[in-house]
Coordinates of C-alpha atoms and ligand atoms in Angstrom, one line a residue:
M112 CA -0.2 18.3 25.9
T113 CA 3.1 18.8 27.4
P114 CA 5.1 15.8 28.9
A115 CA 4.5 17.3 32.3
T116 CA 0.7 16.6 31.9
L117 CA 1.5 12.9 31.8
Q118 CA 3.5 12.7 34.9
T119 CA 0.7 11.3 36.9
S120 CA -2.2 9.1 35.9
P121 CA -5.7 10.7 36.1
V122 CA -6.8 7.5 37.6
T123 CA -4.2 6.4 40.1
G124 CA -2.2 9.6 40.3
A125 CA 0.8 7.3 40.3
A126 CA 2.2 5.8 37.1
S127 CA 4.2 7.9 34.8
A128 CA 4.4 7.6 31.0
T129 CA 7.7 8.1 29.3
W130 CA 6.0 9.5 26.3
D131 CA 3.1 11.4 25.2
A132 CA 2.7 9.3 22.1
I133 CA 4.5 6.2 20.6
I134 CA 4.4 5.9 16.8
I135 CA 5.1 2.5 15.3
G136 CA 6.8 2.9 11.9
A137 CA 8.9 5.6 10.2
G138 CA 7.3 5.4 6.8
M139 CA 5.4 8.2 5.2
S140 CA 2.6 8.2 7.7
G141 CA 4.9 7.9 10.8
L142 CA 7.2 10.7 9.7
Y143 CA 4.3 13.1 9.0
Q144 CA 2.6 12.2 12.2
Q145 CA 5.8 12.8 14.1
I146 CA 5.9 16.4 12.5
R147 CA 2.3 17.1 13.6
L148 CA 2.7 15.7 17.1
R149 CA 5.8 17.8 17.7
E150 CA 3.7 20.9 16.8
L151 CA 1.2 19.9 19.4
G152 CA 4.2 20.1 21.9
M153 CA 4.1 16.3 22.4
K154 CA 7.0 14.2 23.4
V155 CA 7.1 11.5 20.8
R156 CA 9.0 8.3 20.3
V157 CA 9.0 6.5 17.1
F158 CA 10.1 2.7 16.8
E159 CA 11.2 1.5 13.4
A160 CA 12.1 -2.1 12.6
G161 CA 14.4 -0.9 9.7
T162 CA 17.7 1.0 9.9
G163 CA 16.4 3.9 8.0
V164 CA 13.3 5.9 7.4
G165 CA 11.0 5.4 4.4
G166 CA 8.7 2.3 5.1
T167 CA 7.6 0.9 1.7
W168 CA 10.5 2.9 0.1
Y169 CA 13.0 1.6 2.4
W170 CA 12.1 -2.1 2.2
N171 CA 11.1 -2.5 -1.4
R172 CA 14.3 -1.8 -3.2
Y173 CA 14.1 -4.5 -5.8
P174 CA 15.0 -3.5 -9.3
G175 CA 12.5 -1.4 -11.2
C176 CA 10.5 -0.5 -8.1
R177 CA 8.8 2.8 -8.7
F178 CA 5.5 4.7 -8.3
D179 CA 2.3 4.0 -10.3
S180 CA 1.1 7.4 -9.1
E181 CA 2.4 10.5 -10.8
S182 CA 5.4 11.5 -8.6
Y183 CA 3.9 15.1 -8.2
S184 CA 0.7 13.7 -6.9
Y185 CA 2.4 11.4 -4.6
G186 CA 4.9 13.6 -2.4
F187 CA 3.8 15.5 0.7
S188 CA 1.6 18.4 0.0
F189 CA 1.8 19.9 3.4
D190 CA 5.1 21.7 3.1
K191 CA 4.9 24.3 0.4
E192 CA 8.6 25.1 0.8
L193 CA 9.6 21.6 0.0
L194 CA 7.3 21.3 -2.9
Q195 CA 9.2 24.3 -4.3
E196 CA 12.7 22.9 -3.5
W197 CA 12.3 19.3 -4.6
S198 CA 12.5 18.0 -8.2
W199 CA 11.0 14.7 -9.5
S200 CA 13.3 13.3 -12.2
E201 CA 10.6 11.2 -13.7
H202 CA 6.8 11.1 -14.0
F203 CA 6.8 7.9 -11.9
A204 CA 9.9 8.1 -9.7
P205 CA 12.0 5.1 -8.9
Q206 CA 12.5 3.7 -5.4
P207 CA 16.0 5.3 -4.7
E208 CA 14.7 8.8 -5.5
T209 CA 11.7 8.4 -3.2
E210 CA 13.8 7.1 -0.4
R211 CA 16.1 10.1 -0.9
Y212 CA 13.1 12.4 -0.7
L213 CA 11.8 10.9 2.6
N214 CA 15.4 11.1 4.0
L215 CA 15.3 14.7 3.1
V216 CA 12.0 15.2 4.9
A217 CA 13.4 13.4 8.0
D218 CA 16.6 15.6 7.9
K219 CA 14.7 19.0 7.3
Y220 CA 12.5 18.3 10.3
D221 CA 15.3 16.7 12.4
L222 CA 13.1 13.7 12.9
R223 CA 15.7 11.0 13.5
R224 CA 16.5 12.2 17.0
D225 CA 13.2 10.8 18.1
I226 CA 13.3 7.6 16.0
Q227 CA 14.7 4.5 17.4
F228 CA 15.9 2.3 14.5
S229 CA 16.2 -1.5 14.4
A230 CA 13.5 -1.5 17.0
R231 CA 10.7 -4.0 16.0
V232 CA 7.5 -3.7 18.2
K233 CA 6.4 -7.2 19.4
A234 CA 3.4 -6.4 21.7
A235 CA 1.4 -3.3 22.9
R236 CA -0.8 -3.5 25.8
W237 CA -3.4 -1.1 27.2
D238 CA -3.1 -0.6 30.9
E239 CA -6.6 0.6 32.2
V240 CA -5.6 1.7 35.6
D241 CA -3.0 4.0 34.3
R242 CA -4.5 4.8 30.9
L243 CA -1.3 4.0 29.2
W244 CA 0.0 1.8 26.5
T245 CA 3.0 -0.4 27.2
V246 CA 4.9 -1.2 24.1
T247 CA 7.3 -4.0 24.1
L248 CA 10.2 -4.3 21.5
D249 CA 11.7 -7.6 20.2
S250 CA 14.7 -6.8 22.4
G251 CA 12.4 -7.1 25.4
S252 CA 12.6 -3.3 26.4
R253 CA 9.3 -1.7 27.4
H254 CA 8.1 1.9 26.9
R255 CA 4.9 3.5 28.1
S256 CA 2.8 6.3 26.3
R257 CA -0.6 7.9 26.5
F258 CA -1.2 7.5 23.0
L259 CA -0.4 4.7 20.4
I260 CA -0.3 5.4 16.8
T261 CA 0.3 2.6 14.3
A262 CA 2.0 3.7 11.0
I263 CA 2.7 0.2 10.0
G264 CA 1.5 0.3 6.4
A265 CA -1.1 -1.6 4.4
L266 CA 1.2 -3.7 2.4
S267 CA 4.3 -4.2 4.7
A268 CA 4.1 -7.8 5.9
P269 CA 5.9 -9.9 3.2
T270 CA 4.8 -13.5 2.7
M271 CA 6.6 -16.3 1.3
P272 CA 5.3 -19.5 -0.1
D273 CA 6.3 -22.6 1.7
F274 CA 7.7 -25.0 -1.1
P275 CA 9.7 -27.9 0.3
G276 CA 13.4 -27.4 0.0
M277 CA 13.5 -23.7 0.2
D278 CA 16.1 -23.5 2.9
A279 CA 18.5 -25.7 1.0
F280 CA 18.7 -23.6 -2.0
E281 CA 22.5 -23.0 -2.6
G282 CA 22.1 -19.8 -4.7
E283 CA 20.7 -16.4 -3.7
A284 CA 17.0 -16.0 -2.8
Y285 CA 15.3 -12.6 -2.2
H286 CA 11.7 -11.4 -1.5
T287 CA 10.9 -8.2 -3.3
G288 CA 9.7 -6.6 -0.1
L289 CA 12.8 -7.4 1.8
W290 CA 15.3 -6.5 -0.6
P291 CA 18.9 -6.2 0.5
K292 CA 20.7 -2.9 0.6
T293 CA 23.6 -3.9 -1.5
P294 CA 22.8 -4.2 -5.2
V295 CA 22.1 -7.6 -6.6
D296 CA 23.9 -8.3 -9.9
F297 CA 21.9 -10.1 -12.4
T298 CA 24.4 -10.0 -15.2
G299 CA 24.9 -13.3 -16.9
K300 CA 22.9 -15.1 -14.2
R301 CA 20.1 -17.6 -14.4
V302 CA 17.1 -16.0 -12.5
A303 CA 13.8 -17.2 -11.5
V304 CA 11.0 -14.8 -10.6
I305 CA 7.9 -16.4 -8.7
G306 CA 4.9 -14.0 -8.8
T307 CA 3.5 -11.6 -11.3
G308 CA 1.7 -9.0 -9.3
A309 CA 2.8 -5.3 -9.4
S310 CA 6.3 -6.2 -7.8
G311 CA 6.9 -9.2 -10.0
V312 CA 6.0 -7.1 -13.2
Q313 CA 8.4 -4.3 -12.2
T314 CA 11.2 -6.8 -11.3
I315 CA 10.8 -8.9 -14.5
Q316 CA 11.2 -5.9 -16.8
E317 CA 14.5 -5.0 -15.2
V318 CA 15.9 -8.4 -14.7
A319 CA 15.2 -9.4 -18.4
K320 CA 17.6 -6.8 -19.4
A321 CA 20.7 -8.3 -17.5
A322 CA 20.0 -11.9 -16.9
A323 CA 21.4 -14.7 -19.2
Q324 CA 18.2 -16.5 -18.5
L325 CA 15.1 -15.3 -16.8
T326 CA 12.3 -17.8 -16.1
V327 CA 9.0 -16.4 -14.8
F328 CA 6.8 -18.6 -12.7
Q329 CA 3.4 -17.4 -13.1
R330 CA 0.2 -18.8 -11.2
T331 CA -2.3 -16.1 -12.2
P332 CA -1.6 -13.6 -15.0
N333 CA -2.7 -10.1 -14.2
W334 CA -4.0 -7.4 -16.6
C335 CA -1.2 -5.0 -17.1
A336 CA -1.2 -1.6 -18.9
P337 CA 1.6 0.8 -20.0
L338 CA 3.0 3.2 -17.6
H339 CA 4.3 5.5 -20.3
N340 CA 6.9 7.0 -17.9
G341 CA 9.3 9.7 -19.0
R342 CA 11.9 12.0 -17.6
I343 CA 10.7 15.5 -16.4
P344 CA 12.9 18.2 -17.8
P345 CA 13.6 21.1 -15.6
E346 CA 11.3 23.4 -17.5
E347 CA 8.4 20.9 -17.0
M348 CA 9.2 20.5 -13.3
A349 CA 9.0 24.4 -13.1
A350 CA 5.6 24.2 -14.6
I351 CA 4.5 21.4 -12.4
R352 CA 5.7 23.4 -9.3
A353 CA 3.5 26.3 -10.4
R354 CA 0.4 24.0 -10.6
Y355 CA 1.0 22.2 -7.2
D356 CA -2.3 23.6 -5.7
E357 CA -4.3 22.6 -8.7
I358 CA -2.7 19.1 -8.7
F359 CA -3.6 18.5 -4.9
R360 CA -6.9 20.0 -5.3
R361 CA -7.7 17.6 -8.1
C362 CA -6.4 14.6 -6.0
D363 CA -8.9 15.8 -3.3
E364 CA -11.7 15.7 -5.8
T365 CA -11.1 12.3 -7.5
F366 CA -12.5 8.9 -6.5
S367 CA -9.2 7.5 -5.1
C368 CA -7.0 10.6 -4.9
F369 CA -5.2 9.9 -8.2
L370 CA -5.0 12.5 -10.9
H371 CA -7.4 10.2 -12.8
T372 CA -11.2 9.6 -12.0
P373 CA -13.9 7.6 -13.7
D374 CA -15.4 9.1 -16.8
P375 CA -19.0 10.0 -16.3
R376 CA -20.1 7.9 -19.2
N377 CA -21.0 4.3 -19.3
T378 CA -19.3 2.0 -21.7
F379 CA -22.2 1.5 -24.0
D380 CA -23.5 5.1 -24.0
V381 CA -21.2 5.8 -26.9
S382 CA -20.8 4.2 -30.3
A383 CA -18.3 1.3 -30.9
E384 CA -15.9 3.7 -32.8
E385 CA -16.1 6.2 -30.1
R386 CA -15.5 3.6 -27.3
E387 CA -12.5 2.1 -29.2
A388 CA -11.0 5.6 -29.7
F389 CA -11.4 6.3 -26.0
L390 CA -9.8 3.1 -24.9
E391 CA -6.8 3.6 -27.3
K392 CA -6.5 7.0 -25.9
L393 CA -6.4 5.8 -22.4
Y394 CA -3.9 3.0 -23.4
S395 CA -1.5 5.6 -24.8
E396 CA -1.7 7.8 -21.8
R397 CA 0.5 7.8 -18.6
G398 CA -0.6 6.2 -15.4
F399 CA -3.8 4.7 -14.1
G400 CA -6.2 6.4 -16.4
I401 CA -7.1 3.1 -18.1
W402 CA -8.1 1.6 -14.8
V403 CA -9.4 4.4 -12.7
G404 CA -10.2 7.0 -15.4
N405 CA -12.1 4.6 -17.6
F406 CA -15.9 4.4 -18.4
K407 CA -17.6 4.6 -14.9
D408 CA -19.2 1.1 -15.2
I409 CA -16.2 -1.2 -16.0
L410 CA -15.8 -2.3 -12.5
T411 CA -19.6 -3.1 -11.9
N412 CA -21.1 -3.9 -15.3
R413 CA -20.1 -7.5 -16.5
A414 CA -20.6 -6.6 -20.2
A415 CA -18.6 -3.4 -19.9
N416 CA -15.8 -5.2 -18.1
E417 CA -15.9 -7.8 -21.0
E418 CA -15.5 -5.1 -23.4
I419 CA -12.3 -3.4 -21.8
S420 CA -10.9 -6.9 -21.1
R421 CA -11.3 -7.7 -24.8
F422 CA -9.5 -4.5 -25.8
V423 CA -6.5 -5.2 -23.3
A424 CA -6.3 -8.8 -24.4
D425 CA -6.0 -7.7 -28.0
K426 CA -3.2 -5.4 -27.0
I427 CA -1.4 -8.3 -25.3
R428 CA -1.8 -10.5 -28.4
Q429 CA -0.4 -7.7 -30.5
R430 CA 2.6 -7.2 -28.3
V431 CA 3.5 -10.9 -27.6
K432 CA 4.9 -12.7 -30.7
D433 CA 4.3 -16.3 -29.6
P434 CA 0.4 -16.8 -29.5
K435 CA 0.7 -19.5 -27.0
V436 CA 2.6 -17.3 -24.6
A437 CA 0.3 -14.5 -25.2
E438 CA -2.6 -16.6 -24.2
L439 CA -0.8 -17.6 -21.0
L440 CA -0.4 -13.9 -20.2
I441 CA -4.1 -13.0 -20.6
P442 CA -6.1 -13.4 -17.6
K443 CA -9.0 -15.9 -17.9
N444 CA -10.4 -16.1 -14.4
H445 CA -10.9 -12.4 -13.7
G446 CA -11.7 -9.2 -15.7
F447 CA -9.7 -6.2 -16.3
G448 CA -9.2 -3.9 -13.2
T449 CA -10.9 -6.4 -10.7
R450 CA -7.4 -7.0 -9.3
R451 CA -4.7 -4.4 -8.9
V452 CA -3.5 -3.5 -12.4
P453 CA 0.2 -3.4 -12.6
L454 CA 1.5 -0.7 -14.8
E455 CA 4.4 -1.8 -17.1
T456 CA 7.1 -0.7 -19.4
R457 CA 7.7 -3.1 -22.2
Y458 CA 6.6 -6.0 -19.8
Y459 CA 4.9 -8.0 -22.6
E460 CA 7.9 -7.4 -25.0
C461 CA 10.2 -9.3 -22.4
Y462 CA 8.5 -12.4 -23.5
N463 CA 9.6 -11.9 -27.1
Q464 CA 13.3 -12.1 -25.9
P465 CA 15.2 -15.3 -26.2
N466 CA 16.5 -15.2 -22.7
V467 CA 13.1 -15.0 -21.1
A468 CA 10.7 -18.0 -20.6
L469 CA 7.2 -18.2 -19.0
V470 CA 6.2 -21.2 -16.8
D471 CA 2.5 -21.7 -16.0
T472 CA 2.5 -23.1 -12.5
R473 CA -1.1 -24.0 -12.7
A474 CA -0.3 -26.5 -15.6
T475 CA 3.0 -27.6 -14.1
P476 CA 3.1 -26.7 -10.4
I477 CA 6.2 -26.0 -8.5
E478 CA 7.1 -29.3 -6.5
R479 CA 10.1 -28.2 -4.7
I480 CA 13.1 -25.9 -4.5
T481 CA 16.1 -28.0 -5.1
P482 CA 19.7 -27.0 -4.0
T483 CA 20.3 -25.8 -7.5
G484 CA 17.0 -24.5 -8.7
I485 CA 13.3 -25.3 -9.1
R486 CA 11.5 -28.7 -9.8
T487 CA 8.1 -28.4 -11.3
S488 CA 5.8 -31.4 -12.1
D489 CA 7.5 -31.6 -15.5
A490 CA 10.9 -30.2 -15.4
E491 CA 14.0 -29.3 -13.5
Y492 CA 15.4 -25.9 -13.8
G493 CA 18.9 -24.6 -12.6
F494 CA 19.1 -21.1 -11.1
D495 CA 21.7 -18.7 -9.6
I496 CA 19.0 -16.4 -8.1
I497 CA 15.4 -16.9 -7.1
V498 CA 13.2 -13.8 -6.6
Y499 CA 10.1 -14.3 -4.5
A500 CA 7.7 -11.6 -5.8
T501 CA 5.0 -13.3 -3.7
G502 CA 3.4 -10.3 -2.0
F503 CA 2.1 -9.5 1.5
D504 CA -0.3 -10.3 4.1
A505 CA -2.1 -7.3 3.0
L506 CA -4.2 -4.7 5.1
R507 CA -4.5 -6.4 8.5
G508 CA -1.2 -8.6 8.3
A509 CA 1.0 -5.9 9.8
F510 CA -1.4 -5.7 12.8
D511 CA -1.5 -9.5 13.2
R512 CA 2.2 -9.6 13.6
I513 CA 2.0 -7.3 16.8
D514 CA 0.3 -8.6 19.9
F515 CA -2.0 -5.7 20.6
T516 CA -4.1 -6.2 23.7
G517 CA -6.8 -3.6 24.5
R518 CA -9.3 -3.0 27.2
D519 CA -10.3 -6.1 29.4
G520 CA -7.3 -8.0 28.1
V521 CA -8.9 -8.6 24.8
A522 CA -6.4 -9.2 21.9
L523 CA -6.9 -7.4 18.6
K524 CA -6.5 -10.8 16.9
E525 CA -9.3 -12.1 18.9
K526 CA -11.5 -9.1 18.2
W527 CA -10.8 -9.5 14.5
Q528 CA -11.3 -13.2 14.4
G529 CA -14.5 -12.8 12.4
G530 CA -12.9 -10.1 10.2
A531 CA -11.2 -6.7 11.0
T532 CA -13.5 -3.9 12.1
S533 CA -12.9 -0.2 12.7
L534 CA -14.3 3.2 12.7
V535 CA -13.2 4.9 9.7
G536 CA -10.2 2.6 9.7
M537 CA -8.6 4.6 12.4
L538 CA -10.2 3.5 15.5
Q539 CA -11.4 0.2 17.1
D540 CA -13.7 -0.1 20.1
G541 CA -12.0 -1.7 23.0
F542 CA -8.5 -0.1 22.0
P543 CA -8.7 3.3 23.6
N544 CA -6.0 5.9 22.6
M545 CA -4.9 3.8 19.7
F546 CA -5.0 5.4 16.4
M547 CA -4.4 3.4 13.1
L548 CA -3.0 5.6 10.1
L549 CA -3.5 3.0 7.5
G550 CA -5.8 0.7 9.3
P551 CA -8.4 -1.6 7.6
H552 CA -11.1 0.2 5.8
T553 CA -9.4 3.5 5.4
A554 CA -9.5 5.0 2.0
L555 CA -6.5 3.6 -0.1
G556 CA -5.8 4.6 -3.7
N557 CA -3.0 7.3 -4.0
I558 CA -1.8 6.5 -0.5
P559 CA 0.0 9.7 0.6
R560 CA -3.1 11.6 0.1
S561 CA -4.9 9.1 2.6
I562 CA -2.0 9.4 4.9
E563 CA -2.0 13.2 5.0
F564 CA -5.7 13.1 5.7
N565 CA -5.6 10.5 8.4
V566 CA -2.6 12.2 10.3
D567 CA -4.5 15.5 10.2
W568 CA -7.6 13.8 11.5
V569 CA -5.8 12.1 14.4
T570 CA -3.9 15.3 15.1
R571 CA -7.2 17.2 15.2
L572 CA -8.6 14.7 17.6
L573 CA -5.5 14.9 19.9
R574 CA -5.7 18.7 19.8
H575 CA -9.3 18.5 21.0
L576 CA -8.3 16.2 23.8
Q577 CA -5.5 18.7 24.7
E578 CA -7.7 21.7 24.6
N579 CA -10.4 20.1 26.7
S580 CA -8.0 18.5 29.2
L581 CA -9.0 15.0 28.2
T582 CA -6.8 11.9 28.1
Y583 CA -8.9 9.2 26.7
A584 CA -10.6 8.4 23.4
E585 CA -12.3 5.3 22.3
A586 CA -14.7 4.5 19.4
R587 CA -18.2 3.6 20.5
P588 CA -19.2 0.1 19.4
D589 CA -22.4 1.3 17.6
A590 CA -20.3 3.8 15.6
V591 CA -17.9 1.0 14.6
A592 CA -21.1 -1.1 13.6
R593 CA -22.5 1.8 11.6
W594 CA -19.2 2.4 9.8
M595 CA -18.8 -1.4 9.0
D596 CA -22.3 -1.4 7.5
H597 CA -21.4 1.3 5.2
V598 CA -18.2 -0.5 4.3
M599 CA -20.1 -3.6 3.4
E600 CA -22.7 -1.7 1.6
V601 CA -20.4 0.2 -0.8
A602 CA -18.6 -3.1 -1.6
Q603 CA -21.8 -4.6 -3.0
G604 CA -22.0 -5.2 -6.8
L605 CA -18.2 -4.6 -7.3
L606 CA -16.8 -7.2 -9.7
S607 CA -13.6 -7.2 -7.8
M608 CA -15.4 -8.7 -4.9
E609 CA -15.8 -11.9 -6.9
V610 CA -11.9 -12.4 -7.4
D611 CA -9.2 -13.6 -5.1
S612 CA -6.5 -11.1 -4.5
W613 CA -5.0 -9.2 -1.6
M614 CA -7.7 -6.5 -2.2
T615 CA -10.3 -9.1 -1.1
G616 CA -8.1 -10.4 1.7
V617 CA -6.9 -13.6 0.1
N618 CA -3.4 -14.8 0.4
R619 CA -2.9 -18.5 -0.1
N620 CA 0.5 -18.5 1.8
V621 CA -1.2 -17.4 5.0
A622 CA -3.4 -19.5 7.2
G623 CA -6.9 -18.0 7.6
R624 CA -6.7 -16.0 4.4
Q625 CA -8.3 -18.4 2.0
T626 CA -11.7 -16.9 1.5
R627 CA -12.7 -13.5 0.3
V628 CA -13.7 -10.9 2.7
V629 CA -14.5 -7.1 2.6
A630 CA -11.0 -6.3 3.4
R631 CA -10.8 -2.7 2.3
Y632 CA -13.0 0.4 2.0
T633 CA -14.1 0.6 -1.6
G634 CA -16.1 3.7 -1.5
S635 CA -14.7 7.1 -2.8
A636 CA -12.0 9.1 -0.8
P637 CA -14.3 12.2 -0.7
T638 CA -17.1 10.0 0.9
Y639 CA -14.5 8.6 3.4
R640 CA -13.3 12.0 4.2
A641 CA -16.8 13.4 4.7
W642 CA -17.6 10.5 7.1
A643 CA -14.5 11.1 9.1
N644 CA -14.8 14.7 9.1
G645 CA -18.4 14.4 10.3
I646 CA -17.4 12.7 13.3
A647 CA -15.0 15.5 14.2
D648 CA -17.4 18.2 13.2
R649 CA -20.1 16.8 15.6
G650 CA -17.7 16.9 18.5
Y651 CA -16.8 13.2 18.5
A652 CA -20.2 12.0 19.7
E653 CA -19.1 8.5 18.1
L654 CA -16.2 8.3 20.6
V655 CA -16.1 8.1 24.3
L656 CA -14.0 10.9 25.5
A657 CA -12.8 11.3 29.2
Ligands
NA7_1000 P1 0.7 -9.5 -5.2 O1 0.1 -8.5 -6.0 O2 -0.1 -10.0 -4.0 O3 1.4 -10.6 -6.0 C1 1.9 -11.8 -5.6 C2 2.3 -12.7 -6.7 O4 2.9 -13.9 -6.3 C3 0.9 -13.1 -7.5 O5 1.2 -13.2 -8.7 C4 0.7 -14.6 -6.8 O6 -0.1 -15.5 -7.6 C5 2.1 -14.9 -6.7 N1 2.3 -16.1 -5.7 C6 2.3 -16.0 -4.4 N2 2.5 -17.3 -3.9 C7 2.7 -18.1 -4.9 C8 3.1 -19.4 -4.9 N3 3.1 -20.2 -3.9 N4 3.3 -20.0 -6.2 C9 3.1 -19.3 -7.2 N5 2.9 -18.0 -7.3 C10 2.7 -17.4 -6.0 O7 1.9 -8.8 -4.5 P2 2.9 -7.6 -5.0 O8 4.0 -7.5 -4.1 O9 3.2 -7.8 -6.5 O10 2.1 -6.3 -5.0 C11 1.3 -6.0 -3.8 C12 0.9 -4.6 -3.8 O11 1.9 -3.7 -3.4 C13 0.6 -4.0 -5.2 O12 -0.7 -4.3 -5.6 C14 0.8 -2.6 -5.0 O13 -0.4 -1.9 -4.7 C15 1.9 -2.6 -4.0 P3 -1.6 -15.5 -7.4 O14 -2.2 -14.3 -7.9 O15 -1.9 -15.5 -6.0 O16 -2.1 -16.7 -8.1

């Protein structure tokens, strides 16, 4: 579609659009979508709230932030030249390296000229008469486009607790997901970290090295497992480069696009000795194998889950010297893998250091933030820095922060009042020409693999519209209902559905997020792709095209 095709509305013949497509967000999904839309000859505008590209890897600059996916399974796969040029320095690259990598992509494709930075989208409204979206920025400026593509991430709306006195704290305070660009020096400081999810764990390991005193405020311990990171020497990187086709083929085949996938055996198919040896092997290997490459029933069979939980609990007991602290670090209200498993590097050993203390905020809740620190029900602590590693309004949170209004003036928030719905996470009936790249119920896992698939899927749809001189695409309600039935069905029987976490849509700091829902797609990535590809292969019968 050339810009010229948009000069007049097919309905009124009057209104003109400024852009063929507006993309919200310049993270990995926004950047890749921008590249693909340019190939279609589209005139594209990207609005990005930050001052640079990178999304997750722009905002999350807290100390120790890095991949839990193997670096070489995480980067873009579409550019063979870039794969041969780029070197990952570690098996799990740190944030600054990934941010550099995404800046290189933006430079290579000259993407910045179409990105407006420091531009936060406040609202987007569908105009039925002109068949255009009007996007309003925080600044009040308005922009019109035929298509609207949300590239706003699944974990991108940071949330803060609301303890009394937070504003009056006289030291420094940071949220991990809104970390400042200037380095924060922890040397010799008294530091508090609130939260022990994946971000908290990565932060704690780093801060423990420099702080005079680190106090961790833990409400719920998570099951963490060793990352086993390491440097990638040049000769190993050369060998990885030679294997890229095989690596990405493997990601395509696995359950959630990681290099690891469930073992075909059940936990109790093997002898106790064999089981122990297998778990030991997984515990000693890099990455998510212990979670997503384990016996295939650990996340569905209670006895199997108890077995792996026991194994990891014993590891924690071996690694933490003080038995009381070890018990506090062992989850008691959920089994291994039923929440996101943070991968760690000497995390548990931090608690053996004399400068690190653990406070159980269930036993002694935080009552208030004081000007000089934190007061719990039984003690007063002084701090120079408080780090809030308190997570995100996940999955639908970034959507709720923008006022999307679709056909017939219906707000997306209203539409999703009883829970978010979608067709393959990418479309929503009532919201024509809006495509969500990491919308609710998309396949998650190793995210860039999902991003590349979703962008290619949207691009294929837009090419189809172009080739058939169509300007309108909307999911049919019955197709949304069928997909949602599938989403609900695959979540049945998962132990994770019995546990509060961002994966079940629970965030106690956000009104309306107190009860568990089927917040994400829990089926396999290959099943997801087959479903989405089926829609395209059948000529988009599940969509209204015009
Ligand atoms: P998470 O995994 O949602 O973790 C947030 C943590 O903050 C978690 O330990 C929470 O405890 C804790 N929290 C939140 N609010 C409070 C209050 N009010 N008091 C005490 N503790 C609190 O977020 P992350 O950023 O670590 O990770 C999110 C995902 O991003 C991660 O899984 C990766 O996929 C990338 P709770 O468990 O709710 O008791």
